[in-house]
Tab-separated table of C-alpha atoms in Angstrom:
chain	number	residue	atom	x	y	z
A	7	UNK	CA	1.672	22.924	31.301
A	8	UNK	CA	0.478	20.375	33.823
A	9	UNK	CA	2.434	17.607	35.492
A	10	UNK	CA	0.982	14.109	35.251
A	11	UNK	CA	2.301	11.113	37.140
A	12	UNK	CA	2.375	8.314	34.584
A	13	UNK	CA	4.068	5.509	36.505
A	14	UNK	CA	7.228	4.468	38.206
A	15	UNK	CA	10.641	4.785	36.632
A	16	UNK	CA	11.315	1.106	37.304
A	17	UNK	CA	8.404	0.078	35.071
A	18	UNK	CA	10.296	1.053	31.936
A	19	UNK	CA	13.666	-0.611	31.627
A	20	UNK	CA	16.359	0.901	29.412
A	21	UNK	CA	15.345	0.219	25.809
A	22	UNK	CA	11.679	-0.186	26.734
A	23	UNK	CA	8.670	2.089	26.401
A	24	UNK	CA	5.210	2.675	27.780
A	25	UNK	CA	2.248	4.215	25.984
A	26	UNK	CA	0.137	6.439	28.227
A	27	UNK	CA	-3.025	8.457	27.713
A	28	UNK	CA	-2.693	11.893	29.238
A	29	UNK	CA	-4.926	14.919	28.753
A	30	UNK	CA	-6.634	13.307	25.800
A	31	UNK	CA	-3.356	12.488	24.076
A	32	UNK	CA	-1.660	9.183	23.454
A	33	UNK	CA	2.012	9.593	24.355
A	34	UNK	CA	4.954	7.197	24.269
A	35	UNK	CA	7.471	7.341	27.142
A	36	UNK	CA	10.855	5.820	26.308
A	37	UNK	CA	13.836	4.914	28.484
A	38	UNK	CA	17.114	5.427	26.668
A	39	UNK	CA	20.012	4.351	28.849
A	40	UNK	CA	18.312	5.624	31.990
A	41	UNK	CA	17.011	8.894	30.584
A	42	UNK	CA	13.328	9.247	29.774
A	43	UNK	CA	11.857	10.842	26.673
A	44	UNK	CA	8.257	11.283	25.576
A	45	UNK	CA	6.779	11.766	22.120
A	46	UNK	CA	3.241	12.107	20.856
A	47	UNK	CA	1.984	8.760	19.590
A	48	UNK	CA	0.839	10.151	16.244
A	49	UNK	CA	3.014	10.255	13.161
A	50	UNK	CA	2.840	13.698	11.507
A	51	UNK	CA	2.691	11.976	8.118
A	52	UNK	CA	-0.551	9.977	8.052
A	53	UNK	CA	-1.490	9.630	11.712
A	54	UNK	CA	-0.067	6.174	12.457
A	55	UNK	CA	0.604	5.108	16.079
A	56	UNK	CA	4.226	6.188	15.803
A	57	UNK	CA	5.369	5.089	19.250
A	58	UNK	CA	4.619	1.428	18.477
A	59	UNK	CA	7.476	1.470	15.957
A	60	UNK	CA	10.903	-0.093	16.217
A	61	UNK	CA	13.712	1.595	18.155
A	62	UNK	CA	17.117	1.081	16.610
A	63	UNK	CA	19.939	3.171	15.221
A	64	UNK	CA	20.239	4.462	11.704
A	65	UNK	CA	22.608	4.730	8.803
A	66	UNK	CA	23.640	8.357	9.185
A	67	UNK	CA	24.186	10.662	6.255
A	68	UNK	CA	27.533	9.655	4.810
A	69	UNK	CA	29.640	9.855	1.688
A	70	UNK	CA	28.328	7.800	-1.242
A	71	UNK	CA	29.241	4.164	-0.754
A	72	UNK	CA	29.966	4.504	2.970
A	73	UNK	CA	27.809	3.313	5.834
A	74	UNK	CA	27.998	5.040	9.211
A	75	UNK	CA	25.770	3.481	11.836
A	76	UNK	CA	24.773	5.903	14.535
A	77	UNK	CA	22.305	6.917	17.243
A	78	UNK	CA	21.779	3.291	18.287
A	79	UNK	CA	18.707	3.004	20.491
A	80	UNK	CA	17.569	6.543	19.688
A	81	UNK	CA	15.797	6.229	16.348
A	82	UNK	CA	12.067	5.517	16.402
A	83	UNK	CA	10.740	4.269	13.078
A	84	UNK	CA	7.049	4.626	12.200
A	85	UNK	CA	5.304	1.241	12.005
A	86	UNK	CA	3.478	2.200	8.794
A	87	UNK	CA	5.691	4.022	6.310
A	88	UNK	CA	8.998	3.749	8.137
A	89	UNK	CA	9.791	7.435	8.658
A	90	UNK	CA	12.567	7.848	11.233
A	91	UNK	CA	12.498	10.191	14.242
A	92	UNK	CA	15.135	10.935	16.864
A	93	UNK	CA	13.575	10.041	20.196
A	94	UNK	CA	15.612	12.631	22.042
A	95	UNK	CA	14.426	15.575	19.942
A	96	UNK	CA	11.286	14.504	18.082
A	97	UNK	CA	12.970	15.565	14.862
A	98	UNK	CA	12.738	13.430	11.763
A	99	UNK	CA	15.967	12.161	10.265
A	100	UNK	CA	15.143	13.184	6.704
A	101	UNK	CA	14.144	16.768	7.502
A	102	UNK	CA	14.742	17.619	11.172
A	103	UNK	CA	13.698	21.241	10.866
A	104	UNK	CA	10.377	20.854	9.096
A	105	UNK	CA	9.125	17.376	9.949
A	106	UNK	CA	8.987	16.570	13.612
A	107	UNK	CA	6.753	15.001	16.215
A	108	UNK	CA	5.719	16.758	19.416
A	109	UNK	CA	8.046	16.027	22.287
A	110	UNK	CA	7.132	16.327	25.971
A	111	UNK	CA	9.305	16.795	29.010
A	112	UNK	CA	9.610	13.861	31.403
A	113	UNK	CA	11.029	14.148	34.889
A	114	UNK	CA	11.803	11.558	37.538
A	115	UNK	CA	10.697	12.502	41.041
A	116	UNK	CA	11.401	11.220	44.495
A	117	UNK	CA	8.679	8.801	45.520
A	118	UNK	CA	9.029	9.916	49.130
A	119	UNK	CA	7.943	13.365	48.063
A	120	UNK	CA	5.055	12.005	46.084
A	121	UNK	CA	2.341	13.220	48.358
A	122	UNK	CA	2.297	15.980	45.789
A	123	UNK	CA	-0.633	16.033	43.456
A	124	UNK	CA	-0.319	16.250	39.724
A	125	UNK	CA	0.385	19.943	39.471
A	126	UNK	CA	3.668	20.354	41.252
A	127	UNK	CA	6.961	21.970	40.564
A	128	UNK	CA	9.313	19.341	39.273
A	129	UNK	CA	12.951	18.630	39.786
A	130	UNK	CA	15.189	15.880	38.547
A	131	UNK	CA	16.767	13.225	40.685
A	132	UNK	CA	17.956	9.768	39.815
A	133	UNK	CA	16.653	7.227	42.260
A	134	UNK	CA	15.629	3.871	40.913
A	135	UNK	CA	12.016	3.481	41.790
A	136	UNK	CA	10.822	7.022	41.616
A	137	UNK	CA	7.870	8.543	39.887
A	138	UNK	CA	7.775	9.393	36.225
A	139	UNK	CA	6.155	12.757	35.666
A	140	UNK	CA	5.068	13.861	32.232
A	141	UNK	CA	4.634	17.562	31.520
A	142	UNK	CA	1.871	18.109	28.988
B	1	UNK	CA	12.843	14.584	-0.970
B	2	UNK	CA	11.564	17.532	0.939
B	3	UNK	CA	8.361	16.101	2.253
B	4	UNK	CA	5.930	18.548	3.719
B	5	UNK	CA	4.359	17.128	6.811
B	6	UNK	CA	0.617	17.144	6.759
B	7	UNK	CA	-0.955	19.360	9.388
B	8	UNK	CA	-1.215	17.774	12.791
B	9	UNK	CA	-4.413	15.822	13.122
B	10	UNK	CA	-6.946	16.727	15.723
B	11	UNK	CA	-6.843	14.776	18.921
B	12	UNK	CA	-9.986	12.950	17.895
B	13	UNK	CA	-8.654	11.834	14.550
B	14	UNK	CA	-5.310	10.977	16.072
B	15	UNK	CA	-6.976	8.669	18.521
B	16	UNK	CA	-9.044	7.165	15.764
B	17	UNK	CA	-5.829	6.474	13.894
B	18	UNK	CA	-4.235	4.891	16.911
B	19	UNK	CA	-7.118	2.873	18.249
B	20	UNK	CA	-9.597	2.496	15.409
B	21	UNK	CA	-12.290	3.541	17.834
B	22	UNK	CA	-13.829	6.515	16.060
B	23	UNK	CA	-15.931	6.280	12.922
B	24	UNK	CA	-16.282	8.572	10.008
B	25	UNK	CA	-19.154	7.162	7.963
B	26	UNK	CA	-18.081	7.449	4.402
B	27	UNK	CA	-18.793	4.137	2.711
B	28	UNK	CA	-15.721	4.243	0.527
B	29	UNK	CA	-14.479	1.651	-1.958
B	30	UNK	CA	-10.873	0.474	-1.589
B	31	UNK	CA	-9.681	-1.247	-4.767
B	32	UNK	CA	-6.396	-2.732	-3.519
B	33	UNK	CA	-6.344	-4.758	-0.294
B	34	UNK	CA	-4.119	-7.763	0.337
B	35	UNK	CA	-5.304	-10.700	2.418
B	36	UNK	CA	-2.697	-13.310	3.246
B	37	UNK	CA	-2.993	-16.968	4.298
B	38	UNK	CA	-2.229	-17.638	7.941
B	39	UNK	CA	0.269	-20.223	6.783
B	40	UNK	CA	1.419	-21.700	3.464
B	41	UNK	CA	-0.420	-24.830	4.563
B	42	UNK	CA	-3.702	-23.102	3.704
B	43	UNK	CA	-2.495	-22.954	0.108
B	44	UNK	CA	-0.768	-26.312	0.075
B	45	UNK	CA	-3.932	-28.019	1.251
B	46	UNK	CA	-5.646	-26.819	-1.928
B	47	UNK	CA	-2.953	-28.085	-4.309
B	48	UNK	CA	-2.867	-31.473	-5.974
B	49	UNK	CA	0.346	-33.448	-5.989
B	50	UNK	CA	3.074	-32.894	-7.046
B	51	UNK	CA	2.594	-29.192	-6.315
B	52	UNK	CA	1.506	-29.748	-2.706
B	53	UNK	CA	4.823	-31.415	-2.091
B	54	UNK	CA	6.784	-28.679	-3.814
B	55	UNK	CA	5.171	-25.456	-2.599
B	56	UNK	CA	6.806	-23.948	0.479
B	57	UNK	CA	5.099	-20.575	0.465
B	58	UNK	CA	7.937	-18.924	-1.448
B	59	UNK	CA	7.527	-15.335	-2.527
B	60	UNK	CA	10.024	-13.154	-4.305
B	61	UNK	CA	13.471	-13.463	-2.794
B	62	UNK	CA	15.164	-10.244	-3.956
B	63	UNK	CA	14.328	-6.574	-3.570
B	64	UNK	CA	12.783	-7.126	-0.164
B	65	UNK	CA	11.990	-3.977	1.780
B	66	UNK	CA	15.010	-3.485	4.110
B	67	UNK	CA	12.826	-1.873	6.796
B	68	UNK	CA	9.498	-3.656	6.904
B	69	UNK	CA	7.231	-4.810	4.104
B	70	UNK	CA	3.972	-4.362	5.973
B	71	UNK	CA	2.536	-2.125	8.636
B	72	UNK	CA	3.942	-3.428	11.910
B	73	UNK	CA	0.564	-3.068	13.592
B	74	UNK	CA	-1.081	-5.330	11.007
B	75	UNK	CA	0.569	-8.558	12.160
B	76	UNK	CA	-1.812	-10.349	14.496
B	77	UNK	CA	0.093	-12.135	17.242
B	78	UNK	CA	3.184	-12.279	15.090
B	79	UNK	CA	1.288	-13.917	12.224
B	80	UNK	CA	1.542	-12.643	8.661
B	81	UNK	CA	0.257	-9.122	7.982
B	82	UNK	CA	-3.250	-9.205	6.603
B	83	UNK	CA	-3.954	-12.756	7.737
B	84	UNK	CA	-6.659	-12.098	10.355
B	85	UNK	CA	-10.017	-10.839	9.105
B	86	UNK	CA	-10.967	-9.351	12.483
B	87	UNK	CA	-7.877	-7.173	12.595
B	88	UNK	CA	-8.213	-6.155	8.952
B	89	UNK	CA	-11.803	-5.198	9.574
B	90	UNK	CA	-10.832	-3.189	12.642
B	91	UNK	CA	-7.909	-1.352	11.052
B	92	UNK	CA	-9.358	-0.784	7.594
B	93	UNK	CA	-13.042	-1.563	7.134
B	94	UNK	CA	-14.323	-0.133	10.422
B	95	UNK	CA	-11.823	2.679	10.937
B	96	UNK	CA	-12.483	4.165	7.503
B	97	UNK	CA	-15.979	2.827	6.811
B	98	UNK	CA	-15.000	0.848	3.734
B	99	UNK	CA	-18.141	-0.368	1.987
B	100	UNK	CA	-16.231	-2.723	-0.308
B	101	UNK	CA	-12.623	-3.856	-0.262
B	102	UNK	CA	-11.365	-5.454	-3.445
B	103	UNK	CA	-8.948	-8.206	-2.512
B	104	UNK	CA	-5.889	-8.993	-4.583
B	105	UNK	CA	-3.777	-11.982	-3.515
B	106	UNK	CA	-0.006	-11.630	-3.692
B	107	UNK	CA	0.894	-15.063	-5.047
B	108	UNK	CA	4.126	-14.344	-6.960
B	109	UNK	CA	2.987	-17.141	-9.262
B	110	UNK	CA	4.341	-15.518	-12.393
B	111	UNK	CA	8.016	-15.638	-11.465
B	112	UNK	CA	8.300	-19.362	-12.109
B	113	UNK	CA	9.741	-20.860	-15.289
B	114	UNK	CA	7.361	-23.815	-15.072
B	115	UNK	CA	3.951	-22.584	-16.282
B	116	UNK	CA	2.174	-25.506	-14.659
B	117	UNK	CA	3.647	-24.660	-11.285
B	118	UNK	CA	2.688	-21.018	-11.684
B	119	UNK	CA	-0.847	-22.008	-12.638
B	120	UNK	CA	-1.108	-24.388	-9.678
B	121	UNK	CA	-0.145	-21.599	-7.282
B	122	UNK	CA	-2.675	-19.207	-8.814
B	123	UNK	CA	-5.377	-21.842	-8.749
B	124	UNK	CA	-4.810	-22.766	-5.111
B	125	UNK	CA	-4.805	-19.114	-4.037
B	126	UNK	CA	-8.098	-18.587	-5.870
B	127	UNK	CA	-9.645	-21.539	-4.090
B	128	UNK	CA	-8.319	-20.326	-0.740
B	129	UNK	CA	-9.677	-16.824	-1.321
B	130	UNK	CA	-13.069	-18.184	-2.305
B	131	UNK	CA	-13.217	-20.510	0.714
B	132	UNK	CA	-12.152	-17.940	3.301
B	133	UNK	CA	-12.256	-14.200	2.659
B	134	UNK	CA	-15.086	-14.377	0.135
B	135	UNK	CA	-17.334	-16.662	2.194
B	136	UNK	CA	-16.373	-17.593	5.746
B	137	UNK	CA	-14.963	-14.137	6.584
B	138	UNK	CA	-17.488	-12.290	4.441
B	139	UNK	CA	-20.982	-12.455	5.962
B	140	UNK	CA	-21.715	-8.877	4.954
B	141	UNK	CA	-20.352	-9.150	1.413
B	142	UNK	CA	-17.809	-6.405	2.076
B	143	UNK	CA	-14.986	-8.321	0.420
B	144	UNK	CA	-14.812	-8.765	-3.329
B	145	UNK	CA	-12.227	-11.016	-4.943
B	146	UNK	CA	-9.819	-11.095	-7.860
B	147	UNK	CA	-9.115	-14.201	-9.933
B	148	UNK	CA	-5.337	-14.542	-10.022
B	149	UNK	CA	-3.839	-15.869	-13.249
B	150	UNK	CA	-0.288	-16.907	-14.094
B	151	UNK	CA	0.413	-15.337	-17.450
B	152	UNK	CA	3.199	-17.779	-18.409
B	153	UNK	CA	0.496	-19.850	-20.134
B	154	UNK	CA	-2.387	-17.647	-21.301
B	155	UNK	CA	-4.513	-20.625	-22.395
B	156	UNK	CA	-4.265	-22.134	-18.934
B	157	UNK	CA	-4.942	-18.680	-17.469
B	158	UNK	CA	-8.120	-18.456	-19.533
B	159	UNK	CA	-9.221	-21.811	-18.079
B	160	UNK	CA	-8.699	-20.426	-14.600
B	161	UNK	CA	-10.854	-17.427	-15.479
B	162	UNK	CA	-13.560	-19.800	-16.745
B	163	UNK	CA	-13.413	-21.693	-13.480
B	164	UNK	CA	-14.258	-18.667	-11.343
B	165	UNK	CA	-16.085	-16.307	-13.673
B	166	UNK	CA	-19.525	-17.127	-12.296
B	167	UNK	CA	-18.487	-16.865	-8.656
B	168	UNK	CA	-20.641	-14.057	-7.275
B	169	UNK	CA	-17.829	-12.448	-5.259
B	170	UNK	CA	-15.088	-12.662	-7.900
B	171	UNK	CA	-15.332	-9.357	-9.703
B	172	UNK	CA	-12.113	-9.104	-11.680
B	173	UNK	CA	-9.039	-10.940	-12.924
B	174	UNK	CA	-5.543	-9.981	-11.797
B	175	UNK	CA	-2.013	-10.574	-13.007
B	176	UNK	CA	1.365	-9.083	-12.208
B	177	UNK	CA	3.039	-6.309	-14.171
B	178	UNK	CA	6.325	-8.193	-13.936
B	179	UNK	CA	6.498	-9.780	-17.376
B	180	UNK	CA	8.585	-11.194	-20.187
B	181	UNK	CA	6.960	-9.100	-22.888
B	182	UNK	CA	4.712	-6.044	-23.057
B	183	UNK	CA	1.035	-6.741	-22.494
B	184	UNK	CA	-0.135	-5.598	-25.922
B	185	UNK	CA	1.529	-8.576	-27.595
B	186	UNK	CA	-0.732	-11.269	-29.041
B	187	UNK	CA	0.682	-13.932	-26.743
B	188	UNK	CA	-1.732	-12.613	-24.104
B	189	UNK	CA	-4.872	-12.647	-26.238
B	190	UNK	CA	-6.499	-15.670	-24.563
B	191	UNK	CA	-6.487	-13.828	-21.225
B	192	UNK	CA	-8.106	-10.741	-22.709
B	193	UNK	CA	-10.633	-12.794	-24.625
B	194	UNK	CA	-11.710	-14.577	-21.430
B	195	UNK	CA	-11.935	-11.319	-19.465
B	196	UNK	CA	-14.012	-9.716	-22.182
B	197	UNK	CA	-16.296	-12.714	-22.587
B	198	UNK	CA	-17.141	-12.657	-18.884
B	199	UNK	CA	-17.197	-8.891	-18.490
B	200	UNK	CA	-14.402	-9.070	-15.898
B	201	UNK	CA	-11.914	-6.187	-15.639
B	202	UNK	CA	-8.236	-7.090	-15.527
B	203	UNK	CA	-6.216	-5.558	-12.674
B	204	UNK	CA	-2.493	-5.269	-13.279
B	205	UNK	CA	-0.478	-5.143	-10.047
B	206	UNK	CA	3.294	-4.745	-9.534
B	207	UNK	CA	5.738	-6.731	-7.444
B	208	UNK	CA	7.447	-9.325	-9.618
B	209	UNK	CA	9.455	-6.987	-11.849
B	210	UNK	CA	12.784	-8.645	-12.582
B	211	UNK	CA	11.930	-11.667	-10.450
B	212	UNK	CA	12.429	-15.177	-11.789
B	213	UNK	CA	11.693	-15.213	-15.507
B	214	UNK	CA	10.527	-11.590	-15.684
B	215	UNK	CA	12.421	-8.619	-17.076
B	216	UNK	CA	13.240	-5.515	-15.107
B	217	UNK	CA	11.606	-2.381	-16.488
B	218	UNK	CA	15.003	-0.650	-16.088
B	219	UNK	CA	17.895	-1.072	-18.580
B	220	UNK	CA	19.456	-3.509	-16.104
B	221	UNK	CA	18.856	-4.495	-12.528
B	222	UNK	CA	18.576	-1.700	-9.983
B	223	UNK	CA	20.860	-1.836	-6.941
B	224	UNK	CA	18.500	-1.012	-4.094
B	225	UNK	CA	14.938	-1.701	-3.054
B	226	UNK	CA	14.093	2.001	-3.145
B	227	UNK	CA	15.278	2.178	-6.738
B	228	UNK	CA	13.429	-0.971	-7.769
B	229	UNK	CA	10.257	0.126	-6.020
B	230	UNK	CA	10.318	3.564	-7.615
B	231	UNK	CA	11.017	2.094	-11.060
B	232	UNK	CA	8.018	-0.251	-10.983
B	233	UNK	CA	5.912	2.510	-12.500
B	234	UNK	CA	8.038	2.211	-15.653
B	235	UNK	CA	6.579	-1.197	-16.416
B	236	UNK	CA	3.063	0.241	-16.240
B	237	UNK	CA	3.963	2.923	-18.744
B	238	UNK	CA	5.480	0.359	-21.096
B	239	UNK	CA	2.487	-1.975	-20.777
B	240	UNK	CA	0.005	0.837	-21.376
B	241	UNK	CA	1.762	2.093	-24.513
B	242	UNK	CA	1.875	-1.507	-25.748
B	243	UNK	CA	-1.839	-2.102	-25.070
B	244	UNK	CA	-2.783	1.100	-26.880
B	245	UNK	CA	-0.522	0.738	-29.906
B	246	UNK	CA	-1.184	-2.962	-30.443
B	247	UNK	CA	-4.867	-2.153	-30.629
B	248	UNK	CA	-5.917	-4.409	-27.774
B	249	UNK	CA	-9.021	-2.315	-27.157
B	250	UNK	CA	-9.967	-2.581	-30.843
B	251	UNK	CA	-9.528	-6.355	-30.791
B	252	UNK	CA	-11.333	-6.655	-27.466
B	253	UNK	CA	-13.716	-3.710	-27.313
B	254	UNK	CA	-15.269	-4.957	-24.083
B	255	UNK	CA	-11.944	-5.294	-22.254
B	256	UNK	CA	-11.366	-3.025	-19.260
B	257	UNK	CA	-8.083	-2.686	-17.402
B	258	UNK	CA	-7.162	-1.284	-13.985
B	259	UNK	CA	-3.605	-0.155	-13.354
B	260	UNK	CA	-3.064	-0.812	-9.657
B	261	UNK	CA	-0.139	0.595	-7.674
B	262	UNK	CA	1.615	1.789	-10.794
B	263	UNK	CA	1.301	5.519	-10.191
B	264	UNK	CA	-0.792	8.150	-11.923
B	265	UNK	CA	1.408	11.226	-12.391
B	266	UNK	CA	3.122	9.882	-15.492
B	267	UNK	CA	-0.124	9.364	-17.371
B	268	UNK	CA	-0.601	12.873	-18.712
B	269	UNK	CA	2.890	13.463	-20.144
B	270	UNK	CA	2.977	9.946	-21.555
B	271	UNK	CA	-0.220	10.581	-23.488
B	272	UNK	CA	1.058	14.011	-24.573
B	273	UNK	CA	3.983	12.123	-26.054
B	274	UNK	CA	2.044	9.258	-27.608
B	275	UNK	CA	-0.838	11.175	-29.157
B	276	UNK	CA	1.389	13.446	-31.292
B	277	UNK	CA	3.459	10.454	-32.459
B	278	UNK	CA	0.260	8.748	-33.491
B	279	UNK	CA	-0.612	11.666	-35.781
B	280	UNK	CA	2.562	11.051	-37.764
B	281	UNK	CA	2.874	7.304	-37.380
B	282	UNK	CA	-0.684	6.038	-37.279
B	283	UNK	CA	-0.190	4.262	-40.592
B	284	UNK	CA	2.229	1.899	-38.844
B	285	UNK	CA	-0.601	0.904	-36.500
B	286	UNK	CA	-3.659	1.560	-38.661
B	287	UNK	CA	-5.977	-0.259	-36.287
B	288	UNK	CA	-5.563	2.577	-33.788
B	289	UNK	CA	-8.363	4.687	-35.212
B	290	UNK	CA	-8.311	7.600	-32.784
B	291	UNK	CA	-5.737	9.338	-30.586
B	292	UNK	CA	-4.491	6.625	-28.213
B	293	UNK	CA	-5.439	8.599	-25.126
B	294	UNK	CA	-9.066	8.454	-26.210
B	295	UNK	CA	-9.158	4.763	-25.386
B	296	UNK	CA	-8.446	5.486	-21.743
B	297	UNK	CA	-11.880	6.687	-20.790
B	298	UNK	CA	-13.692	3.639	-22.070
B	299	UNK	CA	-11.170	1.008	-21.045
B	300	UNK	CA	-8.668	2.031	-18.362
B	301	UNK	CA	-8.845	3.063	-14.723
B	302	UNK	CA	-6.055	3.813	-12.253
B	303	UNK	CA	-5.800	3.029	-8.558
B	304	UNK	CA	-4.451	5.871	-6.445
B	305	UNK	CA	-1.881	4.304	-4.127
B	306	UNK	CA	1.025	5.082	-3.782
B	307	UNK	CA	-0.270	8.573	-4.321
B	308	UNK	CA	2.280	10.868	-5.940
B	309	UNK	CA	1.818	14.069	-3.987
B	310	UNK	CA	3.749	17.249	-4.681
B	311	UNK	CA	4.612	19.556	-1.779
B	312	UNK	CA	2.269	22.157	-3.210
B	313	UNK	CA	-1.382	21.092	-3.067
B	314	UNK	CA	-2.232	23.438	-5.937
B	315	UNK	CA	0.059	21.389	-8.157
B	316	UNK	CA	-1.611	18.232	-6.935
B	317	UNK	CA	-5.038	19.568	-7.908
B	318	UNK	CA	-3.673	20.434	-11.352
B	319	UNK	CA	-2.307	16.911	-11.640
B	320	UNK	CA	-5.693	15.407	-10.825
B	321	UNK	CA	-7.204	17.503	-13.581
B	322	UNK	CA	-4.489	16.515	-16.077
B	323	UNK	CA	-5.050	12.803	-15.501
B	324	UNK	CA	-8.839	13.249	-15.506
B	325	UNK	CA	-9.026	11.847	-11.986
B	326	UNK	CA	-12.711	12.627	-11.757
B	327	UNK	CA	-13.332	9.889	-14.307
B	328	UNK	CA	-10.295	7.597	-14.160
B	329	UNK	CA	-9.060	7.472	-10.568
B	330	UNK	CA	-10.193	5.018	-7.880
B	331	UNK	CA	-8.976	5.137	-4.282
B	332	UNK	CA	-6.769	2.298	-3.066
B	333	UNK	CA	-4.997	1.854	0.268
B	334	UNK	CA	-2.737	-1.171	-0.346
B	335	UNK	CA	-3.450	-2.314	3.215
B	336	UNK	CA	-1.511	-3.847	4.962
B	337	UNK	CA	1.631	-3.018	3.037
B	338	UNK	CA	4.207	-0.549	4.327
B	339	UNK	CA	3.220	2.184	1.886
B	340	UNK	CA	-0.458	2.072	2.900
B	341	UNK	CA	-2.350	5.238	1.972
B	342	UNK	CA	-4.752	6.360	4.667
B	343	UNK	CA	-8.197	7.216	3.246
B	344	UNK	CA	-8.291	10.301	5.467
B	345	UNK	CA	-4.697	11.462	5.244
B	346	UNK	CA	-3.187	10.597	1.873
B	347	UNK	CA	-5.128	13.195	-0.130
B	348	UNK	CA	-5.511	16.874	0.668
B	349	UNK	CA	-9.056	18.081	1.062
B	350	UNK	CA	-10.884	17.624	-2.222
B	351	UNK	CA	-14.014	19.262	-3.596
B	352	UNK	CA	-16.997	17.093	-2.674
B	353	UNK	CA	-17.794	15.909	-6.195
B	354	UNK	CA	-14.203	14.931	-6.865
B	355	UNK	CA	-13.906	13.129	-3.525
B	356	UNK	CA	-17.134	11.274	-4.250
B	357	UNK	CA	-15.845	10.202	-7.666
B	358	UNK	CA	-12.450	8.983	-6.450
B	359	UNK	CA	-13.516	7.338	-3.200
B	360	UNK	CA	-16.830	5.860	-4.337
B	361	UNK	CA	-18.510	6.499	-7.623
B	362	UNK	CA	-15.789	5.591	-10.104
B	363	UNK	CA	-15.284	2.190	-8.508
B	364	UNK	CA	-18.999	1.559	-8.018
B	365	UNK	CA	-19.615	2.187	-11.710
B	366	UNK	CA	-16.545	0.370	-12.968
B	367	UNK	CA	-17.161	-2.770	-10.931
B	368	UNK	CA	-20.944	-2.461	-11.069
B	369	UNK	CA	-21.083	-2.640	-7.286
B	370	UNK	CA	-23.875	-1.657	-4.968
B	371	UNK	CA	-23.605	-0.361	-1.436
């Protein structure tokens, strides 16, 4: 696993995303309420650019006739066929154990320490304008 | 449904899917592609009064997809999906090396109670298609067109077929499977007579079931979009049984029909049901002079999308054999709609001859196309 600096934390506001190309892969980096998540930008169904999809919540499994809205801001929906994935796990909503998209670890690193090259040990801190490091 | 995820694509193919950059030279034929006007004004401009004043670009107003009706990446600059030829070429024609895309306009003209209004919508869409996608956007002849007819008035529909039959890029007629009566009934004869006379296949496409004046194919209205969408294949089954039992292919021996977006998996059991009934009841329909399923090969083709794919690929291969896919099936993507089937990902790996038949040869022969 190699660490790749993919930008600054301040570039991606909560609710926003950035698509990056790292190690030959297209990857979407998402900010959900200040925490960053990264998923492969390829839907496991038919190869669509998954990370260009909408990010909303979903109607969770419920009793017949009831609607329970949940996971607001965490559900990525494929722009082609509409399959839903939980951004925090990469798991699909309809079959979390068998249908999932590859998830990568993202860390936020102190910009002052950023003399480091792209193969460093990582640690997590929460300072506004620090570096986003993707572990692929 | 327990959907089995397809194996992860290679990095190369994944990037091709995301960017459209890579090319796999296949020269396939896609028999169901939907171009859309940039604005209703493009249609209105081709309508005489009073229709120009009335038409607002209305489509069906119920059973709209609650998520999104078209691929979100197919909407150029926020415009309608499928409205920009450059983007369509990039995402479909170039990405998958489509040699010919057969264009079917989604006009929703057959939901209207006024047959003249329906005909005016169909007519204006035909003129728009001919002016734009079949000429201005079509320097390489990749796009082939469908003459849309409003079946509320089959005599008027036949006139519309006459109007476009000699157009070099119009290669078939199309009407919606949403209907007031099954398609074997004699009300529709003028449409079939015109198709036969000009050697034009008739493509039947879903989307107006239960809309406006049309019946639902279910015993009553379905509650949800998912239910309505799934049940659209019922109307294709009903229309096909009607066409076969009413002897349409005996009355019009040159007529050929394509069932587009109506499914394929039901075909085998439906024929296993109909053929035995015919043995006992053929005297009720004495004009049906051979087992009904035997008319399929000479007269009927099916488009593949939305492909019904079991979790087990062995079962899928058996299904293709049961529906005689090597002779009857033609690939379709339904671009840019939400249930688009990718030419490289919708099917499992097929034997070469079968792939060649489904993705190229069946359509080339049926439409008498050259590549």
